[in-house]
Amino acid sequence: MTAYAWLAMIVTFLSALKAGFLFAFAIVVMPGISKLDDHEFLRCFQTIDRVIQRGQPMFMTMWLGSSLTLVAAAVLALTSQSRIDQVVMVSCAAGSVLLVQLPTTTINIPLINQVQALDIQSLGDAQASEERFAFESRWNRWNTIRTVVTCLILAALLLLMLRIEIG
């Protein structure tokens, strides 16, 4: 099996994990915690994010690994693959960087940091409601965009895998 085929398999696997993670947040986690009152919602999101950011090194491996290997696969595709495979892999890498990583670092993480900075116990009901309002809809909107893009990238990678000769 070629280096490109191995890398494409790793990219597809990591991208599937990322798509599944974002999809689970979009259809289970956020709808579930949306049922909580404002204080509980903020506390719950803080707790979930702390597990992701501080207590789960595999998350960073999956999250960053999927993007880095995708860029590496795109570079390798440019030197060794057919034009259509090059276009697909480069498009997937560009979509990942521009429509997943960039919004994550410029929108989602700053919103999360605002929630993490809150002393929820000291918030009154009105302030908790304001903080939730400032966070929830914008975070969900961008998470939905990231989810759709990541699922489309995964679909393209799966189709690309069908074209790769494993032999």
PDB file of N, CA and C in Angstrom, residues 41-51 108-121 131-132 135:
ATOM      1  N   PHE A  41     -27.501  25.231  32.471  1.00  0.00           N
ATOM      2  CA  PHE A  41     -26.962  25.167  31.111  1.00  0.00           C
ATOM      3  C   PHE A  41     -25.504  25.622  31.097  1.00  0.00           C
ATOM      4  N   LEU A  42     -25.232  26.788  31.669  1.00  0.00           N
ATOM      5  CA  LEU A  42     -23.876  27.330  31.679  1.00  0.00           C
ATOM      6  C   LEU A  42     -22.925  26.420  32.455  1.00  0.00           C
ATOM      7  N   ARG A  43     -23.363  25.928  33.600  1.00  0.00           N
ATOM      8  CA  ARG A  43     -22.539  25.033  34.414  1.00  0.00           C
ATOM      9  C   ARG A  43     -22.253  23.730  33.657  1.00  0.00           C
ATOM     10  N   CYS A  44     -23.268  23.201  33.017  1.00  0.00           N
ATOM     11  CA  CYS A  44     -23.115  21.965  32.258  1.00  0.00           C
ATOM     12  C   CYS A  44     -22.130  22.157  31.102  1.00  0.00           C
ATOM     13  N   PHE A  45     -22.258  23.257  30.383  1.00  0.00           N
ATOM     14  CA  PHE A  45     -21.341  23.486  29.267  1.00  0.00           C
ATOM     15  C   PHE A  45     -19.914  23.660  29.776  1.00  0.00           C
ATOM     16  N   GLN A  46     -19.752  24.374  30.883  1.00  0.00           N
ATOM     17  CA  GLN A  46     -18.420  24.508  31.471  1.00  0.00           C
ATOM     18  C   GLN A  46     -17.825  23.134  31.780  1.00  0.00           C
ATOM     19  N   THR A  47     -18.623  22.282  32.381  1.00  0.00           N
ATOM     20  CA  THR A  47     -18.150  20.959  32.780  1.00  0.00           C
ATOM     21  C   THR A  47     -17.767  20.115  31.567  1.00  0.00           C
ATOM     22  N   ILE A  48     -18.630  20.094  30.567  1.00  0.00           N
ATOM     23  CA  ILE A  48     -18.340  19.328  29.348  1.00  0.00           C
ATOM     24  C   ILE A  48     -17.058  19.842  28.699  1.00  0.00           C
ATOM     25  N   ASP A  49     -16.933  21.156  28.585  1.00  0.00           N
ATOM     26  CA  ASP A  49     -15.755  21.721  27.930  1.00  0.00           C
ATOM     27  C   ASP A  49     -14.484  21.445  28.725  1.00  0.00           C
ATOM     28  N   ARG A  50     -14.565  21.457  30.037  1.00  0.00           N
ATOM     29  CA  ARG A  50     -13.376  21.152  30.843  1.00  0.00           C
ATOM     30  C   ARG A  50     -12.900  19.729  30.592  1.00  0.00           C
ATOM     31  N   VAL A  51     -13.836  18.811  30.444  1.00  0.00           N
ATOM     32  CA  VAL A  51     -13.452  17.428  30.125  1.00  0.00           C
ATOM     33  C   VAL A  51     -12.758  17.390  28.767  1.00  0.00           C
ATOM     34  N   ASN A 108     -16.012  29.850  17.990  1.00  0.00           N
ATOM     35  CA  ASN A 108     -16.438  28.909  19.026  1.00  0.00           C
ATOM     36  C   ASN A 108     -15.560  28.962  20.276  1.00  0.00           C
ATOM     37  N   ILE A 109     -14.244  28.943  20.112  1.00  0.00           N
ATOM     38  CA  ILE A 109     -13.369  28.966  21.285  1.00  0.00           C
ATOM     39  C   ILE A 109     -13.507  30.269  22.068  1.00  0.00           C
ATOM     40  N   PRO A 110     -13.534  31.452  21.433  1.00  0.00           N
ATOM     41  CA  PRO A 110     -13.763  32.667  22.222  1.00  0.00           C
ATOM     42  C   PRO A 110     -15.099  32.643  22.981  1.00  0.00           C
ATOM     43  N   LEU A 111     -16.148  32.104  22.365  1.00  0.00           N
ATOM     44  CA  LEU A 111     -17.427  31.985  23.073  1.00  0.00           C
ATOM     45  C   LEU A 111     -17.298  31.041  24.265  1.00  0.00           C
ATOM     46  N   ILE A 112     -16.619  29.929  24.063  1.00  0.00           N
ATOM     47  CA  ILE A 112     -16.401  28.971  25.150  1.00  0.00           C
ATOM     48  C   ILE A 112     -15.591  29.619  26.267  1.00  0.00           C
ATOM     49  N   ASN A 113     -14.555  30.368  25.908  1.00  0.00           N
ATOM     50  CA  ASN A 113     -13.729  31.033  26.922  1.00  0.00           C
ATOM     51  C   ASN A 113     -14.545  32.013  27.756  1.00  0.00           C
ATOM     52  N   GLN A 114     -15.514  32.685  27.129  1.00  0.00           N
ATOM     53  CA  GLN A 114     -16.390  33.586  27.884  1.00  0.00           C
ATOM     54  C   GLN A 114     -17.206  32.808  28.905  1.00  0.00           C
ATOM     55  N   VAL A 115     -17.717  31.656  28.503  1.00  0.00           N
ATOM     56  CA  VAL A 115     -18.490  30.828  29.433  1.00  0.00           C
ATOM     57  C   VAL A 115     -17.579  30.287  30.528  1.00  0.00           C
ATOM     58  N   GLN A 116     -16.373  29.860  30.164  1.00  0.00           N
ATOM     59  CA  GLN A 116     -15.447  29.318  31.161  1.00  0.00           C
ATOM     60  C   GLN A 116     -15.048  30.370  32.198  1.00  0.00           C
ATOM     61  N   ALA A 117     -15.038  31.633  31.818  1.00  0.00           N
ATOM     62  CA  ALA A 117     -14.633  32.703  32.731  1.00  0.00           C
ATOM     63  C   ALA A 117     -15.723  33.074  33.736  1.00  0.00           C
ATOM     64  N   LEU A 118     -16.928  32.567  33.532  1.00  0.00           N
ATOM     65  CA  LEU A 118     -18.038  32.943  34.405  1.00  0.00           C
ATOM     66  C   LEU A 118     -17.957  32.257  35.765  1.00  0.00           C
ATOM     67  N   ASP A 119     -18.281  33.022  36.802  1.00  0.00           N
ATOM     68  CA  ASP A 119     -18.513  32.452  38.134  1.00  0.00           C
ATOM     69  C   ASP A 119     -20.023  32.280  38.230  1.00  0.00           C
ATOM     70  N   ILE A 120     -20.494  31.139  37.825  1.00  0.00           N
ATOM     71  CA  ILE A 120     -21.928  30.917  37.641  1.00  0.00           C
ATOM     72  C   ILE A 120     -22.705  31.070  38.941  1.00  0.00           C
ATOM     73  N   GLN A 121     -22.120  30.651  40.043  1.00  0.00           N
ATOM     74  CA  GLN A 121     -22.827  30.755  41.324  1.00  0.00           C
ATOM     75  C   GLN A 121     -23.118  32.196  41.706  1.00  0.00           C
ATOM     76  N   GLU A 131     -25.978  35.876  29.631  1.00  0.00           N
ATOM     77  CA  GLU A 131     -24.768  35.138  29.250  1.00  0.00           C
ATOM     78  C   GLU A 131     -25.113  33.959  28.344  1.00  0.00           C
ATOM     79  N   ARG A 132     -26.171  33.255  28.692  1.00  0.00           N
ATOM     80  CA  ARG A 132     -26.594  32.124  27.866  1.00  0.00           C
ATOM     81  C   ARG A 132     -27.022  32.614  26.485  1.00  0.00           C
ATOM     82  N   PHE A 135     -24.226  33.379  24.202  1.00  0.00           N
ATOM     83  CA  PHE A 135     -23.444  32.208  23.815  1.00  0.00           C
ATOM     84  C   PHE A 135     -24.190  31.232  22.914  1.00  0.00           C
TER      85      PHE A 135
END
